[in-house]
Coordinates of C-alpha atoms in Angstrom, one line a residue:
X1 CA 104.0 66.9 137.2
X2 CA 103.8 70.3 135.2
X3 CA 100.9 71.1 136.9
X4 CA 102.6 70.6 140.2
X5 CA 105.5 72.8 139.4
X6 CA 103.7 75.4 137.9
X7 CA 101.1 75.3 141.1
X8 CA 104.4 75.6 143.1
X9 CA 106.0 78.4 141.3
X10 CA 102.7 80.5 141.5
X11 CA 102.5 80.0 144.9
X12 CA 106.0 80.6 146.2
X13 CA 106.9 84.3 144.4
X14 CA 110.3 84.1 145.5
X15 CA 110.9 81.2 143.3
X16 CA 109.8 83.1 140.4
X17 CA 109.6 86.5 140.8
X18 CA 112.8 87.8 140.2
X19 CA 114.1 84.9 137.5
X20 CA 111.1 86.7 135.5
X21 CA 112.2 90.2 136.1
X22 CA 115.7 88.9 135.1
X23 CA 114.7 87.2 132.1
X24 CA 112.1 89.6 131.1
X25 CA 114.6 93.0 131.2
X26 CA 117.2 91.0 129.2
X27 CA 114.3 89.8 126.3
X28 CA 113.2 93.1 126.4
X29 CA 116.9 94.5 126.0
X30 CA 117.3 91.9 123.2
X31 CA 113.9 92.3 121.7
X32 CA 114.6 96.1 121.1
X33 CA 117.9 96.4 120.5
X34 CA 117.5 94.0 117.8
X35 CA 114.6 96.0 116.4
X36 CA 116.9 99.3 117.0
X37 CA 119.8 98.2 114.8
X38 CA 117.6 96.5 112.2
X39 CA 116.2 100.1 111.9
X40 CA 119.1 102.1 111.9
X41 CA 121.6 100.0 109.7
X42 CA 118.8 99.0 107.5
X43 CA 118.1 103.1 107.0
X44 CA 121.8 103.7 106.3
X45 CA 121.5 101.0 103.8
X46 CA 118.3 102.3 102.1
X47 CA 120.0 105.7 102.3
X48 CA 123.3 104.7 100.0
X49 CA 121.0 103.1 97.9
X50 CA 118.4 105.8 97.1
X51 CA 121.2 108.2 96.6
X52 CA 123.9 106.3 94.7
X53 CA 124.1 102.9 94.9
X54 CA 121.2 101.4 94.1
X55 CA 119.7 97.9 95.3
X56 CA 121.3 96.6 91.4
X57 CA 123.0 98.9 89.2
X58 CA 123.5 98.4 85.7
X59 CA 126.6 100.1 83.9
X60 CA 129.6 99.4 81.4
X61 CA 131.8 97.3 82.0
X62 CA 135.1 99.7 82.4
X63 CA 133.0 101.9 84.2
X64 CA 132.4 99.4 86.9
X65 CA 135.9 99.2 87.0
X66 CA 136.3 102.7 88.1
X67 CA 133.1 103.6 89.5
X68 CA 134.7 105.7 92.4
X69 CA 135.9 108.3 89.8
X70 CA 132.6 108.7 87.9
X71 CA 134.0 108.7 84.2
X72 CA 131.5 110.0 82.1
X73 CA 133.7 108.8 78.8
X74 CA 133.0 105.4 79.9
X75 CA 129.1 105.6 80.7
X76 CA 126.3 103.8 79.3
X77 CA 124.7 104.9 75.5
X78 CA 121.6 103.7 73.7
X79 CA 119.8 103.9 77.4
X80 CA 116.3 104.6 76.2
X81 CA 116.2 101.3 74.9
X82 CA 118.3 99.4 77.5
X83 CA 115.6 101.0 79.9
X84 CA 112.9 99.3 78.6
X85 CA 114.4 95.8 78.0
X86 CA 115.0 95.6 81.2
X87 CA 111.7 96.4 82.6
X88 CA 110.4 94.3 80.3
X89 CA 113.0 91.6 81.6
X90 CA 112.9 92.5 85.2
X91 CA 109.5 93.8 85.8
X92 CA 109.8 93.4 89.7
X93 CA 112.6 95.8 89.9
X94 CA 112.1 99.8 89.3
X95 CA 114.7 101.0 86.8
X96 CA 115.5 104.9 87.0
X97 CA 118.3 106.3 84.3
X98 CA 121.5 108.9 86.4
X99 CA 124.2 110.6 85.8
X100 CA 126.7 111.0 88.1
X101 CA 129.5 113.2 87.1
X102 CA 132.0 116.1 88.9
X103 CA 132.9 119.6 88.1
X104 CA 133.5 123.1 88.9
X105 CA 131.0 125.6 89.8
X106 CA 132.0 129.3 88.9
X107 CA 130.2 132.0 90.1
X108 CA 130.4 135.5 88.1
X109 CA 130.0 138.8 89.7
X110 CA 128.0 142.2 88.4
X111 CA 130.7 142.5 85.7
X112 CA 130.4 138.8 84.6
X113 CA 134.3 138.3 86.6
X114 CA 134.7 135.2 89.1
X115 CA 133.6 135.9 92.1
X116 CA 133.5 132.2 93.4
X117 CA 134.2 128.8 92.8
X118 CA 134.0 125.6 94.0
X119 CA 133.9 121.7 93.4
X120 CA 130.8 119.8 93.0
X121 CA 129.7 116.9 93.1
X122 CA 126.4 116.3 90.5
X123 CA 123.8 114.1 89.9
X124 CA 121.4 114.0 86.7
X125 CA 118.0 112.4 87.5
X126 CA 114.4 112.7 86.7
X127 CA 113.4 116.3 88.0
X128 CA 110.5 117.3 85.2
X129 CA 109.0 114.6 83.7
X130 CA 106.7 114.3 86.3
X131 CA 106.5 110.0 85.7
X132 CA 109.2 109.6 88.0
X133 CA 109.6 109.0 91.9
X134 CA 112.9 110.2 91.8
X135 CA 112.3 113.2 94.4
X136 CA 110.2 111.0 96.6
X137 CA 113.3 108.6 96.3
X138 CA 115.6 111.3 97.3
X139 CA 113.6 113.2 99.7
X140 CA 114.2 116.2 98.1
X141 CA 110.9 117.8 98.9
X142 CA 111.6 117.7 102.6
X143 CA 114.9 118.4 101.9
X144 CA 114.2 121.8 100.3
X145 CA 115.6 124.6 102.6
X146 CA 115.3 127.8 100.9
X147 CA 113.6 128.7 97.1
X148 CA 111.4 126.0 95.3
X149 CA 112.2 122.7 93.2
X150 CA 112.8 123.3 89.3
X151 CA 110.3 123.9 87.2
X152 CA 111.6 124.1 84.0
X153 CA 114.9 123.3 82.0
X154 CA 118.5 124.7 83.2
X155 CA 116.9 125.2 86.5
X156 CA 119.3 123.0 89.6
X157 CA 119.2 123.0 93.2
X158 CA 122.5 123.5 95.4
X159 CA 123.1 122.0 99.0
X160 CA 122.4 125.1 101.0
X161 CA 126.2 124.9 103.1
X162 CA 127.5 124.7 99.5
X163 CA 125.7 127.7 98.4
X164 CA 126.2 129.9 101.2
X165 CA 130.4 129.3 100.7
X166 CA 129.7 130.2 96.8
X167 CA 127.6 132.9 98.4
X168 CA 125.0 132.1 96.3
X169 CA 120.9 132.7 96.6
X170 CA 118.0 131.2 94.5
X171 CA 117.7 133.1 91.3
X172 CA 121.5 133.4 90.8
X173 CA 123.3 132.3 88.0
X174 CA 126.3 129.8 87.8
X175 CA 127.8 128.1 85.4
X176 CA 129.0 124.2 85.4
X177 CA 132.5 123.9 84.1
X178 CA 133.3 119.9 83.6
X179 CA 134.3 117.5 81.1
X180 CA 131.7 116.1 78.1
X181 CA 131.7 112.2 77.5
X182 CA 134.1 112.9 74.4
X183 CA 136.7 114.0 76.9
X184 CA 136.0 118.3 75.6
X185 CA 135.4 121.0 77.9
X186 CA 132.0 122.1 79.0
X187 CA 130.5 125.1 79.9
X188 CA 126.8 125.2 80.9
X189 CA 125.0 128.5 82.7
X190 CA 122.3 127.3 85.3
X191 CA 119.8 129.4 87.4
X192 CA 120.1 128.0 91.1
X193 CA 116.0 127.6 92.1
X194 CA 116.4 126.4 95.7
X195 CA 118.8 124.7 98.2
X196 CA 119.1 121.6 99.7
X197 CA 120.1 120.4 103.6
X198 CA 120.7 116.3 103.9
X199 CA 121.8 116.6 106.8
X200 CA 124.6 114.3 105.7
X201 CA 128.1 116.4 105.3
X202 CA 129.3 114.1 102.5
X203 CA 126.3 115.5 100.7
X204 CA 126.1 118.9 101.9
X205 CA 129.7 119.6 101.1
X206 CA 129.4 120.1 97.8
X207 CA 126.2 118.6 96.0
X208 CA 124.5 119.8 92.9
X209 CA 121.3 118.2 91.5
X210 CA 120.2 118.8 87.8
X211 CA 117.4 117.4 85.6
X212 CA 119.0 114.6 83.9
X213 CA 118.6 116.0 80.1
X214 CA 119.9 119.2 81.1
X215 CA 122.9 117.4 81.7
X216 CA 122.7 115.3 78.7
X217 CA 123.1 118.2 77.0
X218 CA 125.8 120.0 79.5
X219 CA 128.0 117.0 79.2
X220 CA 127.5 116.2 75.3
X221 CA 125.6 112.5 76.4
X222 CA 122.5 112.4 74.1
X223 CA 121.1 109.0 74.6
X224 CA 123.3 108.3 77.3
X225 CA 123.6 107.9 81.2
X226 CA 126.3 107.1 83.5
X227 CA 124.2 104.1 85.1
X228 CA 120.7 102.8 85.4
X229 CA 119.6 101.9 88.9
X230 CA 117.8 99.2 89.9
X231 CA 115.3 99.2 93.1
X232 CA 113.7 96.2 94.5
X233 CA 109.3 96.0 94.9
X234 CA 109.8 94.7 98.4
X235 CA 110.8 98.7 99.1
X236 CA 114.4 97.5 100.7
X237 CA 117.5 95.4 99.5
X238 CA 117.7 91.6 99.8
X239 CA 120.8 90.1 98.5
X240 CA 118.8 86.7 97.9
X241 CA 116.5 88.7 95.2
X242 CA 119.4 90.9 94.1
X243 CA 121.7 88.0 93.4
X244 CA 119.1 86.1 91.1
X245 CA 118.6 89.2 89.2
X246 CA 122.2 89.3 88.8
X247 CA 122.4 85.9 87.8
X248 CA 119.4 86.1 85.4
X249 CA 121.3 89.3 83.8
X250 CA 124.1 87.7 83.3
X251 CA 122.7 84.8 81.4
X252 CA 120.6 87.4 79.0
X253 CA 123.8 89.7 78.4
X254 CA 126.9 87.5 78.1
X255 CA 129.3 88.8 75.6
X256 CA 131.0 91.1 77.9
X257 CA 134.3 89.9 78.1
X258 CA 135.6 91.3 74.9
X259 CA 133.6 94.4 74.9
X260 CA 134.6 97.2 78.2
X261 CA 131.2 98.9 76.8
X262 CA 129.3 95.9 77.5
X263 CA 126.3 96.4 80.4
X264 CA 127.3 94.8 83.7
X265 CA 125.3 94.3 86.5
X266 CA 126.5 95.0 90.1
X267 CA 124.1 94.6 93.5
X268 CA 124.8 96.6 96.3
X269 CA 127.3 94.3 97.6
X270 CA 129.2 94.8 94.7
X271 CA 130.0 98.4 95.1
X272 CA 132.8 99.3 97.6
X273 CA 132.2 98.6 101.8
X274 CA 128.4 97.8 101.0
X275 CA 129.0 94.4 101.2
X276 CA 130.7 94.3 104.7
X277 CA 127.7 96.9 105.9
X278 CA 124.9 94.9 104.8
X279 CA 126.8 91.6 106.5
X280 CA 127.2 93.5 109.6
X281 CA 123.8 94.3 109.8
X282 CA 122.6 91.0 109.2
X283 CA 124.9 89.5 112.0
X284 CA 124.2 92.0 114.3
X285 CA 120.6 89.9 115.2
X286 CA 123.0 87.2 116.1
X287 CA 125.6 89.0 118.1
X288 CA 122.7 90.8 120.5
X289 CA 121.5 87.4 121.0
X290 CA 124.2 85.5 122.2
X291 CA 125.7 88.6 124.1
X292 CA 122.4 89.1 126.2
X293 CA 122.6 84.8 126.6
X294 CA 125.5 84.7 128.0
X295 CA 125.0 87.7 130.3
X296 CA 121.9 86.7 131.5
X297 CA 122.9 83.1 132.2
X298 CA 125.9 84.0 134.3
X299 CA 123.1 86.4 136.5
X300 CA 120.2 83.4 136.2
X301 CA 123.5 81.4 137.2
X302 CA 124.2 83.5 140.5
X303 CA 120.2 83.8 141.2
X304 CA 119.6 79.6 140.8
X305 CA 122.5 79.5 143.3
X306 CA 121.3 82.0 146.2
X307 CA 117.9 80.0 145.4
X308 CA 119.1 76.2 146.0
X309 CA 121.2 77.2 149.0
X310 CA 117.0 78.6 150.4
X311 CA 116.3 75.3 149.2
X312 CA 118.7 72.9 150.2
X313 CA 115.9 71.8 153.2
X314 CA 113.5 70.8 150.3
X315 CA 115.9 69.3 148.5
X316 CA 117.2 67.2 151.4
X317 CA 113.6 66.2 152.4
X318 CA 113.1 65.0 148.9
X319 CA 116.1 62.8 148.6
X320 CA 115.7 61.5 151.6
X321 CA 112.7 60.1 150.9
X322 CA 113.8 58.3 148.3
X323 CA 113.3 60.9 145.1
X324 CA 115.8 60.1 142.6
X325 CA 118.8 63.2 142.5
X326 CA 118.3 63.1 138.2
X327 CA 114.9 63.6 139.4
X328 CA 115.1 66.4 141.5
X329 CA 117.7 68.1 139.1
X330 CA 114.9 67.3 136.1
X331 CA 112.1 69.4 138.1
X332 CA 114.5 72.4 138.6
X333 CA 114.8 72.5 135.0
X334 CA 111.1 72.3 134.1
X335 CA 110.7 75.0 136.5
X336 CA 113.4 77.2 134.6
X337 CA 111.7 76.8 131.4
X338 CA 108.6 77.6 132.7
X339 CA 110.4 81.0 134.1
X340 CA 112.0 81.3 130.8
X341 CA 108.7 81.3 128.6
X342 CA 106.8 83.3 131.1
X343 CA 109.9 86.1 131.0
X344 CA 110.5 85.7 127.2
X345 CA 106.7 86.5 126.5
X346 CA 107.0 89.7 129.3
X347 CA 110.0 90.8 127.7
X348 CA 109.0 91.0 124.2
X349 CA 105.5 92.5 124.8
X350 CA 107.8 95.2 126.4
X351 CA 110.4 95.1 123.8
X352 CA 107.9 95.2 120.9
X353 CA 106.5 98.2 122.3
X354 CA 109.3 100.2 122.9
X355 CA 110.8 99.6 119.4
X356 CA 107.2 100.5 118.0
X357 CA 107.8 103.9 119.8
X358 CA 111.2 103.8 118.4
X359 CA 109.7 103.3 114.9
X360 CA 107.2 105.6 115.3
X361 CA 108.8 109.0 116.5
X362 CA 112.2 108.2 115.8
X363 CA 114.9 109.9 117.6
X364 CA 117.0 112.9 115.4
X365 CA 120.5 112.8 115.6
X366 CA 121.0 116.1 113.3
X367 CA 123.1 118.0 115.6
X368 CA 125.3 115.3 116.2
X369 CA 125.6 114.3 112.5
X370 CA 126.7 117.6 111.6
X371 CA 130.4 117.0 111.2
X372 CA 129.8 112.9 110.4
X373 CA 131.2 112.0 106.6
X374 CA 129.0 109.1 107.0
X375 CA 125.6 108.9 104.9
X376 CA 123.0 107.8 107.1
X377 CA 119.7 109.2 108.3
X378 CA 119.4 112.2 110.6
X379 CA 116.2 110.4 112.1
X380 CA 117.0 107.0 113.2
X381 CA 114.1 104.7 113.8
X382 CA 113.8 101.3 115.0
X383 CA 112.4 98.6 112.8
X384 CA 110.6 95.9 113.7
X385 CA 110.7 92.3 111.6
X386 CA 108.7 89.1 112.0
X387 CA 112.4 88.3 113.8
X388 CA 111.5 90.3 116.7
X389 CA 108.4 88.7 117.6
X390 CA 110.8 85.3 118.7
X391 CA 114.9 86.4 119.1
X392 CA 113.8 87.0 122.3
X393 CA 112.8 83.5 123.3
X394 CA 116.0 81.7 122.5
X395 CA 118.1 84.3 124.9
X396 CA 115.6 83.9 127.6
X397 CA 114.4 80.5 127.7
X398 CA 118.2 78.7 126.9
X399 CA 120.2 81.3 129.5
X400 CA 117.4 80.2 132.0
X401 CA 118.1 76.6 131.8
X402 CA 121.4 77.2 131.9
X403 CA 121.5 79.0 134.8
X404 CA 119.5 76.4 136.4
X405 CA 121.9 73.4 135.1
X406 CA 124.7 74.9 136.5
X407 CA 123.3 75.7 139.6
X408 CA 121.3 72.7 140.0
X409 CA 124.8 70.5 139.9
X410 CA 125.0 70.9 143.4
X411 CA 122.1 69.0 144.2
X412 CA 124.2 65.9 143.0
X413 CA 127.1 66.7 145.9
X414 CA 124.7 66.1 148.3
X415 CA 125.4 63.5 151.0
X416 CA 123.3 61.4 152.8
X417 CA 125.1 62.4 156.1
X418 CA 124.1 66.0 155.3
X419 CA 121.0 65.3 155.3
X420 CA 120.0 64.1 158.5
X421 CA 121.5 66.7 159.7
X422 CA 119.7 69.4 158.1
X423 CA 116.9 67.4 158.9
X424 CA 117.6 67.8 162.9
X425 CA 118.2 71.3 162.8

């Protein structure tokens, strides 16, 4: 019987042709877009947690409770050692030590007078050692717009908007005016080496990256660090792997409820809207696939239609010699999942290689992201998951046969009557 179908279906085009354009366009449409917001909500993701977030984050326990205002009173001590317990605990996870802190950058004239100031918003990390990935991590290499990274203490680099509205130029001077983790003033002179362009305006407002022991000593925090990020060996976050390393921290650190200077440990979903973002983005797979199912049953639905009104003459010839209507009605749907397979594979050869294209090249969205207080990537690429090799198949072989059930019901409001006298004209 498959055989005789299929036979049939190859040999009358217009039985198949356009249910496997049909099918195939949607797959494709499902296949990429799928692949398309993967990419581009899984980038955004990444983003947040290279630059502040983290895939885990360690950090005191009053400090989580008011991570949004950075309080440097409240940050972590003793970090050298914390570090290395916890790669020693956590070996798949790469820990890096930050500071994350706020102040006021003045900028003298000739005279040594104040010229310009502004806010800023700073970040300690790794910039000389040399043993860290930290400027891979934060792309500041390709990030660099004018002068060169630091090479040696007290050196920073500004965001280049940020500098050009201080009016400053590498190989000027400013100094940082903020509070020291004992609550006293601080004023620390700096030589701006380069600039910075994220592309981001959240970050090209007003950013200001430092090498994390020149802040140490800036902001009185010997020893000390505001939080220690956690990032995952699998190169992106997974709540699963997050959650057990949260769950296997907080079985090897648990007196903390007594002590507000007691390490926590917070994943990604922990930290402000994260948790709805990385939901979305995991829905999203779902959403695309039952949008593009139930658009592209409702078309299959019109096409089986306009196709069993050609056919009614076979289908009264076949009833009327004696085929069962269930069976009749049980052939149209072989047929439609024979369409849908044949489409599905089509469509996500096509999809597939679109989204490669996608995740090759990329598309940039800079100009448009100029004015966007969101932090996501200026390049937005597609990404394609062992996902996209079969979301396409449920869409197009289930909308199929549904479009064929609902138009094959009319084969059962055929009467006898009717069909003699088809069968005369």
């Amino acid at each position: 019987m498959i055989k005789f179908l299929l036979k049939g279906l190859l040999r009358d085009k217009s039985r198949s042709r356009v249910p496997i354009l049909i099918v195939g366009l949607g797959v494709m449409l499902s296949v990429f877009l799928h692949a398309y917001i993967t990419g581009i909500m899984g980038d955004s993701i990444e983003m947040n947690a290279k630059m502040t977030l983290g895939h885990v984050k360690v950090v005191t326990k009053a400090y989580s409770e008011n991570i949004s205002q950075m309080p440097t009173d409240l940050a972590l001590t003793g970090t050298t050692k914390l570090t290395e317990e916890l790669k020693q605990k956590f070996p798949e996870v790469t820990w890096v030590e930050r500071i994350q802190f706020g102040g006021l950058i003045d900028v003298p004239d000739q005279n040594g007078e104040t010229r310009s100031q502004g806010p800023a918003m700073g970040m300690g990390v790794d910039l000389l050692s040399g043993e860290s990935a930290e400027i891979e991590r934060l792309n500041i290499g390709k990030s660099l717009v004018r002068g060169r990274m630091p090479e040696k203490p007290l050196e920073i680099l500004l965001s280049d908007q940020f500098s050009k509205n201080l009016g400053v130029n590498p190989g000027d001077e400013i100094t940082l005016m903020g509070s020291t983790m004992n609550g006293s003033m601080s004023y620390q002179n700096f030589t701006v080496a380069g600039t910075l362009s994220f592309g981001v305006k959240i970050l090209d407002k007003g950013t200001m990256i430092a090498d994390i022991n020149d802040v140490r000593v800036a902001l009185d925090m010997d020893d000390a660090a505001s939080e220690i990020n956690g990032y995952l060996s699998v190169g992106y976050y997974d709540k699963d792997d997050a959650s057990a390393i949260k769950e296997k921290f907080q079985k090897e650190y648990q007196n903390t409820e007594n002590n507000e200077y007691a390490p926590v440990l917070l994943t990604m979903k922990d930290q402000g809207l994260m948790g709805q973002m990385v939901d979305i983005a995991e829905a999203m797979g779902a959403i695309i696939t039952m949008v593009f199912m139930l658009a592209m049953a409702l078309v299959l639905w019109n096409a089986g239609l306009l196709g069993s009104i050609r056919r009614y003459g076979e289908f009264g010839v076949r009833l009327a010699m004696g085929e069962e209507k269930m069976h009749v009605f049980r052939t149209l749907i072989y047929e439609s999942v024979m369409i849908g397979i044949a489409g599905s594979i089509v469509g996500t050869v096509f999809g597939l290689f679109f989204a490669w294209l996608m995740q090759e090249y990329g598309l940039n969205i800079s100009d448009a992201m100029k004015s966007s207080s969101v932090m996501m990537p200026s390049v937005i690429r597609a990404r394609i998951t062992p996902v996209d090799f079969y979301i396409g198949f449920l869409p197009g072989i289930v909308s199929t046969v549904i479009g064929s059930a609902l138009a094959g019901i009319g084969i059962y409001k055929r009467k006898t009557s009717q069909l003699f006298k088809e069968l005369e004209a």
